[in-house]
């Protein structure tokens, strides 16, 4: 059978199958069966149409061993068992499968969004082990360095932040984004302690890759697509003070605007009395209906769209400059897991102005983009 795979017009399949010899095997799950590649009719037909990196990656991810030593076996998805696929349907199915594989690179609900506890403007001091996914982003300058944006850890290797934190118009061209700090609480002390609770040393991890959303334009006054990922040079070490937050992965969560909910924002940003806080602060903010928010910002010729979400508008309570890139967070109704639902983008000046909510990039609108960028 291996010989027949390599004959005639299906040489491309042979080339792909040859790559499986180093791919290892896996057990099938999720309703799939380990069968010969040629019996997975829809996928086999799709592969004969030409090779792409995505198809190669898909085939390797489905590989589950060899039959009789040389017949390649794959975990054939149910949708590929019923014959040839149309170009449109096969592309959609391949994309969906790639997203599923990418989602496996994220921590599961037993790990993400869990904290041990049961100055943003108007904020209160966060507990030392509260919001362990918070990140500070360091920039190297011609003289010295400092933290000027925030972010949130979504896996051992990736931090989510704002697009304007990596290519914003206000970012000096001679600044270089260099590191992410995890496990911080009080930036003025080497070891953080509150009463008898002390955290371990912070984790300062170099940034290996900066990934801004392709549609983000630094000079766009509306700050659409204001989201980015930072790939760390190596995995963060999870502990009580460093943990990832969950992403809104279900369709319901991805499409929700969370009207009527109160959310939480945290960071070390500007407060009423100084440019930044040494200690991590938090504040609760109400979600503002997207249409109402759009009407407010229309007064200053800014357009709010469905990739954004608004919160705040209460006098003296807001995220602010220095909290850029930090998370707007909420807990799932059916669990205690925290999710990142927004990324701090922009807001009124001065911060905490009555009737003017802060604007956040709505993470649910970019979950598929985030998954498309993840790699081991």
Short mmCIF file of C-alpha atoms in Angstrom, two decimals:
data_model
loop_
_atom_site.label_atom_id
_atom_site.label_comp_id
_atom_site.label_asym_id
_atom_site.label_seq_id
_atom_site.Cartn_x
_atom_site.Cartn_y
_atom_site.Cartn_z
CA UNK A 1 0.00 0.00 0.00
CA UNK A 2 2.90 2.37 0.74
CA UNK A 3 4.10 1.79 -2.81
CA UNK A 4 0.73 2.74 -4.29
CA UNK A 5 0.75 5.98 -2.34
CA UNK A 6 3.95 7.02 -4.08
CA UNK A 7 2.83 6.32 -7.60
CA UNK A 8 1.52 8.62 -10.30
CA UNK A 9 -0.15 11.91 -9.51
CA UNK A 10 -0.13 11.56 -5.73
CA UNK A 11 3.62 12.05 -5.22
CA UNK A 12 2.81 15.06 -3.05
CA UNK A 13 1.08 12.75 -0.57
CA UNK A 14 4.16 10.56 -0.48
CA UNK A 15 6.34 13.55 0.35
CA UNK A 16 4.03 14.52 3.19
CA UNK A 17 3.85 10.99 4.53
CA UNK A 18 7.63 10.72 4.52
CA UNK A 19 7.75 13.54 7.02
CA UNK A 20 5.74 11.45 9.47
CA UNK A 21 8.64 9.13 10.21
CA UNK A 22 9.96 11.74 12.67
CA UNK A 23 6.61 13.03 13.82
CA UNK A 24 5.94 10.40 16.44
CA UNK A 25 2.52 8.92 17.16
CA UNK A 26 -0.44 9.81 19.31
CA UNK A 27 -3.65 8.35 20.61
CA UNK A 28 -6.82 9.48 18.92
CA UNK A 29 -9.49 11.31 20.86
CA UNK A 30 -12.43 13.63 20.29
CA UNK A 31 -14.41 11.09 18.25
CA UNK A 32 -11.63 10.36 15.72
CA UNK A 33 -10.35 6.96 14.58
CA UNK A 34 -6.80 5.87 13.75
CA UNK A 35 -7.08 4.64 10.16
CA UNK A 36 -4.89 4.50 7.04
CA UNK A 37 -4.43 7.90 5.44
CA UNK A 38 -5.95 6.72 2.16
CA UNK A 39 -9.15 5.70 4.00
CA UNK A 40 -9.60 9.24 5.32
CA UNK A 41 -11.15 10.10 1.97
CA UNK A 42 -11.81 13.81 2.35
CA UNK A 43 -8.37 14.63 3.72
CA UNK A 44 -6.63 12.32 1.25
CA UNK A 45 -8.36 14.09 -1.65
CA UNK A 46 -7.50 17.48 -0.21
CA UNK A 47 -3.82 16.56 0.10
CA UNK A 48 -3.62 15.51 -3.56
CA UNK A 49 -4.53 19.06 -4.62
CA UNK A 50 -1.20 20.43 -3.45
CA UNK A 51 1.07 20.92 -0.49
CA UNK A 52 0.98 23.87 1.91
CA UNK A 53 2.71 24.37 5.26
CA UNK A 54 -0.71 24.29 6.92
CA UNK A 55 -1.54 20.90 5.41
CA UNK A 56 1.83 19.50 6.37
CA UNK A 57 1.36 20.70 9.93
CA UNK A 58 -2.18 19.28 10.00
CA UNK A 59 -1.06 15.86 8.76
CA UNK A 60 1.74 15.69 11.32
CA UNK A 61 -0.63 16.67 14.13
CA UNK A 62 -3.07 13.87 13.14
CA UNK A 63 -0.43 11.14 12.74
CA UNK A 64 -1.07 8.17 15.04
CA UNK A 65 1.47 5.57 13.87
CA UNK A 66 2.05 3.04 11.11
CA UNK A 67 0.22 -0.18 10.21
CA UNK A 68 2.36 -3.20 9.32
CA UNK A 69 5.41 -0.99 9.77
CA UNK A 70 4.96 1.21 6.71
CA UNK A 71 1.32 2.19 6.16
CA UNK A 72 0.75 5.71 7.59
CA UNK A 73 -2.15 6.05 9.99
CA UNK A 74 -3.91 9.24 11.04
CA UNK A 75 -6.61 10.26 13.49
CA UNK A 76 -9.16 11.01 10.79
CA UNK A 77 -11.59 13.78 11.83
CA UNK A 78 -15.20 12.72 11.33
CA UNK A 79 -15.85 15.49 8.81
CA UNK A 80 -13.15 14.04 6.51
CA UNK A 81 -14.56 10.50 6.47
CA UNK A 82 -17.35 11.15 3.98
CA UNK A 83 -15.59 11.73 0.72
CA UNK A 84 -14.12 14.73 -1.11
CA UNK A 85 -14.60 18.20 0.28
CA UNK A 86 -15.34 21.38 -1.62
CA UNK A 87 -12.55 23.96 -1.61
CA UNK A 88 -14.55 26.23 0.65
CA UNK A 89 -15.55 23.55 3.15
CA UNK A 90 -12.10 21.92 3.24
CA UNK A 91 -10.42 25.28 3.87
CA UNK A 92 -12.85 26.05 6.66
CA UNK A 93 -12.35 22.61 8.21
CA UNK A 94 -8.58 22.87 7.95
CA UNK A 95 -8.69 26.28 9.62
CA UNK A 96 -10.93 24.95 12.39
CA UNK A 97 -8.58 22.03 13.02
CA UNK A 98 -5.58 24.34 13.15
CA UNK A 99 -7.41 26.50 15.71
CA UNK A 100 -8.13 23.43 17.82
CA UNK A 101 -4.46 22.48 17.74
CA UNK A 102 -3.43 26.04 18.64
CA UNK A 103 -5.88 26.07 21.56
CA UNK A 104 -3.99 23.09 22.99
CA UNK A 105 -1.02 25.41 23.50
CA UNK A 106 -3.10 27.38 26.02
CA UNK A 107 -3.39 26.31 29.67
CA UNK A 108 -6.63 24.52 30.58
CA UNK A 109 -9.21 25.70 33.10
CA UNK A 110 -7.45 23.88 35.94
CA UNK A 111 -4.50 26.24 35.46
CA UNK A 112 -5.63 29.52 33.88
CA UNK A 113 -7.50 32.30 35.60
CA UNK A 114 -7.06 30.96 39.13
CA UNK A 115 -5.72 33.07 41.99
CA UNK A 116 -5.19 32.26 45.64
CA UNK A 117 -7.16 35.07 47.23
CA UNK A 118 -10.90 34.45 47.63
CA UNK A 119 -2.78 52.91 41.69
CA UNK A 120 -5.21 53.05 38.89
CA UNK A 121 -7.37 56.18 39.33
CA UNK A 122 -9.72 55.50 42.23
CA UNK A 123 -8.12 52.10 42.69
CA UNK A 124 -7.37 50.09 45.80
CA UNK A 125 -4.26 48.11 46.53
CA UNK A 126 -4.31 44.58 45.13
CA UNK A 127 -3.26 41.68 47.34
CA UNK A 128 0.26 40.38 46.83
CA UNK A 129 -0.94 37.19 45.14
CA UNK A 130 -3.90 38.76 43.32
CA UNK A 131 -3.99 38.77 39.51
CA UNK A 132 -0.81 36.65 39.12
CA UNK A 133 -1.06 36.98 35.31
CA UNK A 134 -0.23 40.70 35.36
CA UNK A 135 2.89 41.68 33.40
CA UNK A 136 5.06 44.77 33.19
CA UNK A 137 6.76 45.59 29.89
CA UNK A 138 10.28 47.01 30.00
CA UNK A 139 11.72 49.40 27.44
CA UNK A 140 15.42 50.14 27.00
CA UNK A 141 16.12 53.83 26.35
CA UNK A 142 19.31 55.65 25.36
CA UNK A 143 19.81 56.27 29.07
CA UNK A 144 18.41 53.65 31.41
CA UNK A 145 15.23 51.61 31.11
CA UNK A 146 11.76 51.47 32.62
CA UNK A 147 8.28 49.96 32.59
CA UNK A 148 5.82 51.92 30.47
CA UNK A 149 3.11 49.43 29.53
CA UNK A 150 1.31 46.46 30.98
CA UNK A 151 0.20 43.13 29.66
CA UNK A 152 -1.26 39.82 30.71
CA UNK A 153 0.20 36.30 30.61
CA UNK A 154 -2.01 33.94 28.54
CA UNK A 155 0.34 30.93 28.38
CA UNK A 156 3.82 30.00 29.50
CA UNK A 157 5.23 31.62 26.36
CA UNK A 158 2.91 34.51 25.40
CA UNK A 159 1.87 37.87 26.84
CA UNK A 160 -1.09 39.81 25.46
CA UNK A 161 -0.78 43.60 25.29
CA UNK A 162 -1.86 46.61 23.22
CA UNK A 163 -0.70 47.37 19.68
CA UNK A 164 0.23 50.92 20.69
CA UNK A 165 2.63 49.47 23.27
CA UNK A 166 4.73 47.94 20.49
CA UNK A 167 4.31 50.42 17.58
CA UNK A 168 2.33 53.37 18.88
CA UNK A 169 2.75 56.92 17.59
CA UNK A 170 3.70 58.07 21.10
CA UNK A 171 6.42 55.44 21.43
CA UNK A 172 9.83 57.11 20.94
CA UNK A 173 11.72 55.50 18.04
CA UNK A 174 14.86 55.06 20.16
CA UNK A 175 13.06 52.96 22.78
CA UNK A 176 13.38 49.18 22.47
CA UNK A 177 10.87 46.79 24.01
CA UNK A 178 13.18 44.27 25.65
CA UNK A 179 11.67 42.32 28.55
CA UNK A 180 8.53 41.25 30.37
CA UNK A 181 8.41 41.15 34.16
CA UNK A 182 6.16 38.61 35.86
CA UNK A 183 5.43 38.06 39.54
CA UNK A 184 5.75 41.74 40.50
CA UNK A 185 3.72 43.48 43.20
CA UNK A 186 5.81 46.37 44.55
CA UNK A 187 8.32 47.75 42.07
CA UNK A 188 10.25 49.59 44.80
CA UNK A 189 11.33 46.45 46.69
CA UNK A 190 13.53 43.51 45.77
CA UNK A 191 11.42 40.99 47.70
CA UNK A 192 7.70 41.66 48.12
CA UNK A 193 6.08 40.81 51.44
CA UNK A 194 2.70 41.61 52.94
CA UNK A 195 2.51 40.57 56.60
CA UNK A 196 3.93 37.02 56.52
CA UNK A 197 3.15 36.39 52.84
CA UNK A 198 6.21 36.84 50.61
CA UNK A 199 6.50 36.25 46.90
CA UNK A 200 9.47 34.68 45.20
CA UNK A 201 11.86 36.62 42.96
CA UNK A 202 10.33 38.27 39.90
CA UNK A 203 10.79 36.69 36.49
CA UNK A 204 12.38 39.06 33.96
CA UNK A 205 12.11 37.27 30.61
CA UNK A 206 13.49 38.64 27.32
CA UNK A 207 11.02 39.14 24.47
CA UNK A 208 11.82 36.91 21.52
CA UNK A 209 9.18 38.17 19.08
CA UNK A 210 6.78 41.13 18.87
CA UNK A 211 3.54 40.40 16.99
CA UNK A 212 1.30 43.41 16.36
CA UNK A 213 -2.13 42.85 14.84
CA UNK A 214 -1.69 43.40 11.12
CA UNK A 215 -4.54 45.90 10.88
CA UNK A 216 -3.23 48.20 13.61
CA UNK A 217 -2.16 51.63 12.39
CA UNK A 218 -0.27 53.81 14.86
CA UNK A 219 -1.74 57.01 13.43
CA UNK A 220 -5.36 55.78 13.50
CA UNK A 221 -7.20 58.12 15.92
CA UNK A 222 -9.79 55.37 16.50
CA UNK A 223 -7.11 52.90 17.63
CA UNK A 224 -8.83 49.97 15.96
CA UNK A 225 -7.02 46.59 16.12
CA UNK A 226 -5.05 47.84 19.13
CA UNK A 227 -3.75 44.44 20.24
CA UNK A 228 -0.43 42.58 20.14
CA UNK A 229 1.34 39.47 21.39
CA UNK A 230 4.80 39.14 22.90
CA UNK A 231 6.51 35.77 22.55
CA UNK A 232 8.88 35.17 25.43
CA UNK A 233 12.38 33.80 24.90
CA UNK A 234 11.58 30.87 27.19
CA UNK A 235 8.69 29.56 29.26
CA UNK A 236 7.55 31.39 32.36
CA UNK A 237 7.59 29.29 35.54
CA UNK A 238 4.13 29.03 37.06
CA UNK A 239 3.77 29.46 40.81
CA UNK A 240 1.41 31.17 43.26
CA UNK A 241 2.52 34.58 41.95
CA UNK A 242 2.88 33.81 38.24
CA UNK A 243 -0.08 32.19 36.48
CA UNK A 244 -1.81 32.66 33.11
CA UNK A 245 -5.30 34.08 32.64
CA UNK A 246 -7.95 32.39 30.48
CA UNK A 247 -9.09 33.57 27.05
CA UNK A 248 -12.80 33.75 26.06
CA UNK A 249 -12.70 30.74 23.75
CA UNK A 250 -16.36 29.76 23.32
CA UNK A 251 -18.47 31.37 20.61
CA UNK A 252 -20.77 32.84 23.25
CA UNK A 253 -17.90 34.53 25.05
CA UNK A 254 -16.15 35.63 21.84
CA UNK A 255 -19.29 37.43 20.67
CA UNK A 256 -20.41 38.92 23.98
CA UNK A 257 -20.18 42.60 24.95
CA UNK A 258 -20.99 41.81 28.62
CA UNK A 259 -23.59 44.54 29.03
CA UNK A 260 -24.64 44.96 32.64
CA UNK A 261 -21.50 43.38 34.11
CA UNK A 262 -18.85 44.94 36.31
CA UNK A 263 -15.26 44.13 35.36
CA UNK A 264 -11.88 44.70 36.97
CA UNK A 265 -8.78 46.52 35.76
CA UNK A 266 -5.36 46.27 37.42
CA UNK A 267 -1.96 47.84 36.91
CA UNK A 268 0.76 50.16 38.15
CA UNK A 269 -0.33 53.17 36.09
CA UNK A 270 -0.99 56.83 36.72
CA UNK A 271 -2.96 57.76 39.86
CA UNK A 272 -4.52 60.98 41.10
CA UNK A 273 -1.32 62.12 42.83
CA UNK A 274 1.66 60.71 40.90
CA UNK A 275 2.74 59.40 37.56
CA UNK A 276 2.78 55.79 38.60
CA UNK A 277 2.24 53.51 41.58
CA UNK A 278 4.90 51.28 43.12
CA UNK A 279 2.24 48.77 44.16
CA UNK A 280 -0.20 46.98 41.88
CA UNK A 281 -3.67 48.57 42.06
CA UNK A 282 -7.13 47.42 40.99
CA UNK A 283 -10.49 49.04 40.32
CA UNK A 284 -13.98 47.81 39.42
CA UNK A 285 -15.58 49.39 36.36
CA UNK A 286 -19.05 48.89 34.84
CA UNK A 287 -19.39 47.82 31.22
CA UNK A 288 -20.95 50.58 29.10
CA UNK A 289 -23.26 49.67 26.21
CA UNK A 290 -21.30 49.87 22.95
CA UNK A 291 -23.87 52.12 21.23
CA UNK A 292 -23.92 54.53 24.15
CA UNK A 293 -20.12 54.57 24.16
CA UNK A 294 -20.06 55.25 20.41
CA UNK A 295 -22.39 58.21 20.89
CA UNK A 296 -20.08 59.67 23.55
CA UNK A 297 -16.93 59.41 21.44
CA UNK A 298 -18.69 60.66 18.32
CA UNK A 299 -18.54 64.08 19.99
CA UNK A 300 -14.76 64.06 19.50
CA UNK A 301 -14.89 62.42 16.04
CA UNK A 302 -13.76 58.99 17.19
CA UNK A 303 -15.46 55.85 15.91
CA UNK A 304 -16.13 52.94 18.25
CA UNK A 305 -16.72 49.62 16.47
CA UNK A 306 -17.59 46.06 17.46
CA UNK A 307 -13.94 45.08 17.97
CA UNK A 308 -13.93 47.37 21.01
CA UNK A 309 -15.61 47.34 24.41
CA UNK A 310 -16.14 50.22 26.82
CA UNK A 311 -16.10 50.35 30.61
CA UNK A 312 -16.01 53.00 33.32
CA UNK A 313 -17.31 56.52 32.97
CA UNK A 314 -17.62 56.81 36.77
CA UNK A 315 -15.92 59.88 38.24
CA UNK A 316 -12.52 59.03 39.68
CA UNK A 317 -12.49 55.37 38.67
CA UNK A 318 -10.69 54.43 35.48
CA UNK A 319 -7.69 52.78 33.92
CA UNK A 320 -5.14 55.36 32.90
CA UNK A 321 -1.87 56.12 31.13
CA UNK A 322 0.71 53.59 32.25
CA UNK A 323 -1.92 50.89 32.41
CA UNK A 324 -1.90 50.66 28.60
CA UNK A 325 -1.94 47.06 27.41
CA UNK A 326 -3.24 45.78 30.73
CA UNK A 327 -6.35 43.62 31.01
CA UNK A 328 -10.03 44.27 31.52
CA UNK A 329 -10.94 41.12 33.46
CA UNK A 330 -14.02 39.21 34.49
CA UNK A 331 -14.96 35.83 35.94
CA UNK A 332 -17.01 33.23 34.11
CA UNK A 333 -20.56 32.90 35.39
CA UNK A 334 -20.21 29.15 35.86
CA UNK A 335 -16.68 29.06 37.30
CA UNK A 336 -14.18 31.06 39.29
CA UNK A 337 -11.72 31.33 36.42
CA UNK A 338 -10.73 34.87 35.44
CA UNK A 339 -10.71 35.78 31.75
CA UNK A 340 -9.14 38.66 29.87
CA UNK A 341 -12.00 40.34 28.01
CA UNK A 342 -10.38 43.63 27.02
CA UNK A 343 -7.01 45.30 26.55
CA UNK A 344 -6.57 48.87 27.78
CA UNK A 345 -6.47 51.07 24.67
CA UNK A 346 -7.37 54.71 25.41
CA UNK A 347 -9.72 56.96 27.36
CA UNK A 348 -10.57 60.52 28.34
CA UNK A 349 -8.15 63.11 29.64
CA UNK A 350 -8.15 63.63 32.53
CA UNK A 351 -8.66 60.00 33.49
CA UNK A 352 -11.81 59.12 35.38
CA UNK A 353 -13.95 61.82 33.78
CA UNK A 354 -17.63 61.39 34.57
CA UNK A 355 -19.61 60.08 31.59
CA UNK A 356 -16.55 59.18 29.50
CA UNK A 357 -15.79 55.45 29.63
CA UNK A 358 -12.42 53.95 28.85
CA UNK A 359 -12.04 52.14 25.53
CA UNK A 360 -10.62 48.62 25.39
CA UNK A 361 -9.82 46.28 22.54
CA UNK A 362 -12.39 43.48 22.80
CA UNK A 363 -10.36 40.28 23.13
CA UNK A 364 -13.21 38.04 21.94
CA UNK A 365 -13.01 39.66 18.50
CA UNK A 366 -9.36 38.62 18.21
CA UNK A 367 -9.30 35.12 19.74
CA UNK A 368 -8.95 33.48 16.31
CA UNK A 369 -6.11 35.88 15.46
CA UNK A 370 -4.39 35.07 18.76
CA UNK A 371 -4.69 31.31 18.16
CA UNK A 372 -3.31 31.71 14.63
CA UNK A 373 -0.11 33.22 16.03
CA UNK A 374 0.65 30.69 18.76
CA UNK A 375 3.37 28.12 18.26
CA UNK A 376 5.15 25.74 20.63
#
